[in-house]
Short mmCIF file of C-alpha atoms in Angstrom, two decimals:
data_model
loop_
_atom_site.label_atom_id
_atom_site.label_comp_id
_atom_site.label_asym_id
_atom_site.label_seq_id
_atom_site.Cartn_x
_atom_site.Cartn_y
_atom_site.Cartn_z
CA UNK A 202 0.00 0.00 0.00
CA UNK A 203 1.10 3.31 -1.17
CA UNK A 204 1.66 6.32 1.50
CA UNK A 205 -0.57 8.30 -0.53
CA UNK A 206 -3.40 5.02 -0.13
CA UNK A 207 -2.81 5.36 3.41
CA UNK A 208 -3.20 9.35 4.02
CA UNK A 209 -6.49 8.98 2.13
CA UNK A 210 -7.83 6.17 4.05
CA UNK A 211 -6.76 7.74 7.65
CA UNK A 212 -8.30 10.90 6.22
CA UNK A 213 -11.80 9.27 5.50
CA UNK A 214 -11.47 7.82 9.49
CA UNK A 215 -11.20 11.51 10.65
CA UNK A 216 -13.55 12.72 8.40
CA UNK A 217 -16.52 9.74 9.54
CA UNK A 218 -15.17 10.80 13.15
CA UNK A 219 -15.92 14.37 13.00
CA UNK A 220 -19.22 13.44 11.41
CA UNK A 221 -20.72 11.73 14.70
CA UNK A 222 -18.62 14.48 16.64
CA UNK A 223 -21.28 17.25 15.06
CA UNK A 224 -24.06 15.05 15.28
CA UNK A 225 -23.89 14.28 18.90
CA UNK A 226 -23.72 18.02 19.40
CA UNK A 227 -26.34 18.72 16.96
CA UNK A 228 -28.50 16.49 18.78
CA UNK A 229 -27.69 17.93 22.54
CA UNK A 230 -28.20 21.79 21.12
CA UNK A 231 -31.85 20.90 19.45
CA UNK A 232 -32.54 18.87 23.21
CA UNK A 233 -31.51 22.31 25.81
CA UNK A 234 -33.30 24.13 22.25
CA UNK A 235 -36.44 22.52 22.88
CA UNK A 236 -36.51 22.22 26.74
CA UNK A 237 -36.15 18.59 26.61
CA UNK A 238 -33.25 19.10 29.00
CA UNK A 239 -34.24 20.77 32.55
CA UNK A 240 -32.41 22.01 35.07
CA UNK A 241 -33.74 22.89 38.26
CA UNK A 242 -32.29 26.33 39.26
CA UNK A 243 -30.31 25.45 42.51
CA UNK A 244 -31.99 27.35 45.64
CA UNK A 245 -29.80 28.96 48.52
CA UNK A 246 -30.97 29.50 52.08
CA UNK A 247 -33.52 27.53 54.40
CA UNK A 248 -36.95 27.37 53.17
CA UNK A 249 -39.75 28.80 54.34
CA UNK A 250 -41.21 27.14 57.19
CA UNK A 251 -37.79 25.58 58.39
CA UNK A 252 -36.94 26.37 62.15
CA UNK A 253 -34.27 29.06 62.34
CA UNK A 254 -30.81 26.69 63.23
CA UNK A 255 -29.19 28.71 66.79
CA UNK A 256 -31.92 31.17 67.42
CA UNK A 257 -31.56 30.86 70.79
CA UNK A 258 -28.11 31.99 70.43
CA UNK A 259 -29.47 34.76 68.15
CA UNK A 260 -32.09 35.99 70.10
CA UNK A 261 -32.31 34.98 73.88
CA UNK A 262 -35.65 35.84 74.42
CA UNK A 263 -38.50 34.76 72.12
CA UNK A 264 -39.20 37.45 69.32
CA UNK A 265 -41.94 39.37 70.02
CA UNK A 266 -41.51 40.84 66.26
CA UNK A 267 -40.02 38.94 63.02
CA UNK A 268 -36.32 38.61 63.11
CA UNK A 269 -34.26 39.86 60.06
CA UNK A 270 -30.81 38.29 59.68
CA UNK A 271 -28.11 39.93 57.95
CA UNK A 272 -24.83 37.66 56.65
CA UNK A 273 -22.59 40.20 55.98
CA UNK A 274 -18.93 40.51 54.95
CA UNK A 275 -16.85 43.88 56.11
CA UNK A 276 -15.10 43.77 52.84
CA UNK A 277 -17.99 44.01 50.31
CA UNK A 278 -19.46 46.97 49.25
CA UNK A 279 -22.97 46.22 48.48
CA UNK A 280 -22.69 44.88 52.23
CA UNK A 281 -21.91 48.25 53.68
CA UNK A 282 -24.61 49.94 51.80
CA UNK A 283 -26.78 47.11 52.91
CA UNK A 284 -25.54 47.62 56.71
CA UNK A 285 -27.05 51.39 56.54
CA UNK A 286 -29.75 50.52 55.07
CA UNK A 287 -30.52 48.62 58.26
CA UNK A 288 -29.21 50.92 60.37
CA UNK A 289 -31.91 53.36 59.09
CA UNK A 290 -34.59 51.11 59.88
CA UNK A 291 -33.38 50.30 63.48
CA UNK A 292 -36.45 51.83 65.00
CA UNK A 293 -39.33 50.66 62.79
CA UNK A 294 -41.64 49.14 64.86
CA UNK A 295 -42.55 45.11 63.88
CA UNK A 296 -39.02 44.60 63.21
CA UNK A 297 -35.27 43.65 64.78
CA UNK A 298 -32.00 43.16 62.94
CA UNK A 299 -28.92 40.75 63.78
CA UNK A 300 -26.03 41.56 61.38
CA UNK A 301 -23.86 38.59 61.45
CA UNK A 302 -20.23 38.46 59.81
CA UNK A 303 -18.43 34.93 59.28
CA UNK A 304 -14.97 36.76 60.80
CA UNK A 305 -14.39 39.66 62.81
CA UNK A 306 -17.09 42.89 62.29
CA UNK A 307 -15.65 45.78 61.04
CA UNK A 308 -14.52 48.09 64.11
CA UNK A 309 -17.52 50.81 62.65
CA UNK A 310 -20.00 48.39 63.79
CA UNK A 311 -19.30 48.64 67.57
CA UNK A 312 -20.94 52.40 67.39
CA UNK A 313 -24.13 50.76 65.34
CA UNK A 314 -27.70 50.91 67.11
CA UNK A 315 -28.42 47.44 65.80
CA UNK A 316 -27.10 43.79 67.19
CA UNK A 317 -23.70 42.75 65.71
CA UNK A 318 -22.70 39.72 66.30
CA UNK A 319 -19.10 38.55 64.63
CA UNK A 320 -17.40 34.79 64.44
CA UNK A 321 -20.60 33.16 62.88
CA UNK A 322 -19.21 30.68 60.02
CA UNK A 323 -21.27 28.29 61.72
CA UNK A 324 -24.39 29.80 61.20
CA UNK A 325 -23.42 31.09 57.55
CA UNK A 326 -23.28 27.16 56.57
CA UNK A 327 -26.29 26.31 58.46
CA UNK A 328 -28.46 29.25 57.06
CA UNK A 329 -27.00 28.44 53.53
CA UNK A 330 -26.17 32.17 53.30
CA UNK A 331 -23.75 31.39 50.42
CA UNK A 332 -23.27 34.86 48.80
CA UNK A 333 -23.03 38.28 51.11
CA UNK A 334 -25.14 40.20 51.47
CA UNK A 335 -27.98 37.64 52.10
CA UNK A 336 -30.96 37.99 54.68
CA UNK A 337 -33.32 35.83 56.28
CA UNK A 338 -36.12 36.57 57.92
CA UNK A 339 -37.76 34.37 61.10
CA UNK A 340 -41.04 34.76 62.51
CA UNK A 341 -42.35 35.34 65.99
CA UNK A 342 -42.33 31.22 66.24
CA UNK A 343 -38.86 30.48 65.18
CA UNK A 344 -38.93 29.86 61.43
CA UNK A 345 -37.66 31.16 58.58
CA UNK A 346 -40.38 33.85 56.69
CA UNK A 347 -37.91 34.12 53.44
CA UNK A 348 -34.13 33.52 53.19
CA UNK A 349 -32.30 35.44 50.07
CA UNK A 350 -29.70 37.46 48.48
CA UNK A 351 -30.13 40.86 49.14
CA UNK A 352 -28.21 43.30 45.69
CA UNK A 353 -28.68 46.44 47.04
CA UNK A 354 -29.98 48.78 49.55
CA UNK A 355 -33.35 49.48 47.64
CA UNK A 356 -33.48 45.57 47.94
CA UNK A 357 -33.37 45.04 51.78
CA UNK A 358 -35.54 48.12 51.75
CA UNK A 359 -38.32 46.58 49.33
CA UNK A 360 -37.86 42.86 52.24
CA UNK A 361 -38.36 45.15 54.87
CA UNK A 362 -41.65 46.63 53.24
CA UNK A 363 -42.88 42.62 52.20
CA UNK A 364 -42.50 41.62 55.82
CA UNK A 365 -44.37 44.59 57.25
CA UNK A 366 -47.48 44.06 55.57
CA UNK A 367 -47.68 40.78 53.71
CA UNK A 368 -49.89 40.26 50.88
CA UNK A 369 -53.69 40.72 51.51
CA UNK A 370 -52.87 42.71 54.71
CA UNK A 371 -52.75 46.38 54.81
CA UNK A 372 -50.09 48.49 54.09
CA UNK A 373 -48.82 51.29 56.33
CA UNK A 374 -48.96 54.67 55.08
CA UNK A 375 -46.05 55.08 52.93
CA UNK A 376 -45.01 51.40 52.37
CA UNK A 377 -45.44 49.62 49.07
CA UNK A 378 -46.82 45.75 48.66
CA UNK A 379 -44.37 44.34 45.85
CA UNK A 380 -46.55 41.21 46.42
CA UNK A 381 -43.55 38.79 47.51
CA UNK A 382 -43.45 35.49 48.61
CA UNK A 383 -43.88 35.29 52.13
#
């Protein structure tokens, strides 16, 4: 057999291979194309109805009010912004605020009007607070209202305003309803 017999022979193998190469991934793009393929969006934090893990720790007492936990880290931004957002809303009524950093809070936080409460990796893992800054909210009884990532200031503000009046109830004067899950 000739070399030239034997290029065009190996050259017909690679050719058939990259044939079924493109139709295996012809077939998987028309399969995720027409939804055959679903994925279930993975879900972070407890859900709702789960008793709060260490809220004894958290709050000694029982909460007479819903309790809004706050997994904060003092180097993110969104965090700090988050962290006066909450400050601001120290004194509405129907409402307390833990802020709770895996580490070490920032030294600011000592002056704040709210609980912080520093050296909780623990409860980060057990909440499934997997991305800062992330809230959770736990009723009067001891279970979790809503757990999720909060983006932005406007964001923790809109949680605040669910939790105060939940759908169907009635809004205070000046709050808005976004109609969340609660």
């Amino acid at each position: 057999m000739s070399f030239q017999t034997s290029a065009l022979i190996l050259s017909w193998i690679a050719i058939l291979l990259l044939a079924f190469t493109v139709s295996g991934l012809v077939r998987q793009v028309h399969a995720l194309s027409s939804g055959a393929v679903q994925r279930r969006p993975e879900s972070v934090g407890l859900r709702p109805g789960t008793p709060a893990p260490g809220i004894a720790r958290l709050a000694p007492a029982a909460p007479t009010v819903p309790l809004v936990l706050l997994f904060l880290e003092p180097d993110c931004g969104t965090c700090t912004e988050v962290l006066a957002e909450a400050t601001d809303h120290h004194e509405r009524p129907g409402l307390e605020f833990r802020v709770l950093y895996r580490e070490e809070p920032p030294a600011r936080a000592a002056q704040l009007p709210i609980t912080v409460l520093g050296g909780q990796a623990e409860l980060f893992e057990r909440y499934d607070a997997l991305a800062t800054p992330f809230a959770t909210v736990v009723d009067r009884g001891g279970r979790v209202l809503r757990a999720e990532p909060i983006g932005s200031r406007a964001a923790l503000h809109r949680l605040l305003d669910e939790v105060d009046s939940p759908p169907g109830g009635s809004a205070p004067a000046g709050a808005t309803n976004q109609g969340g899950r609660a």
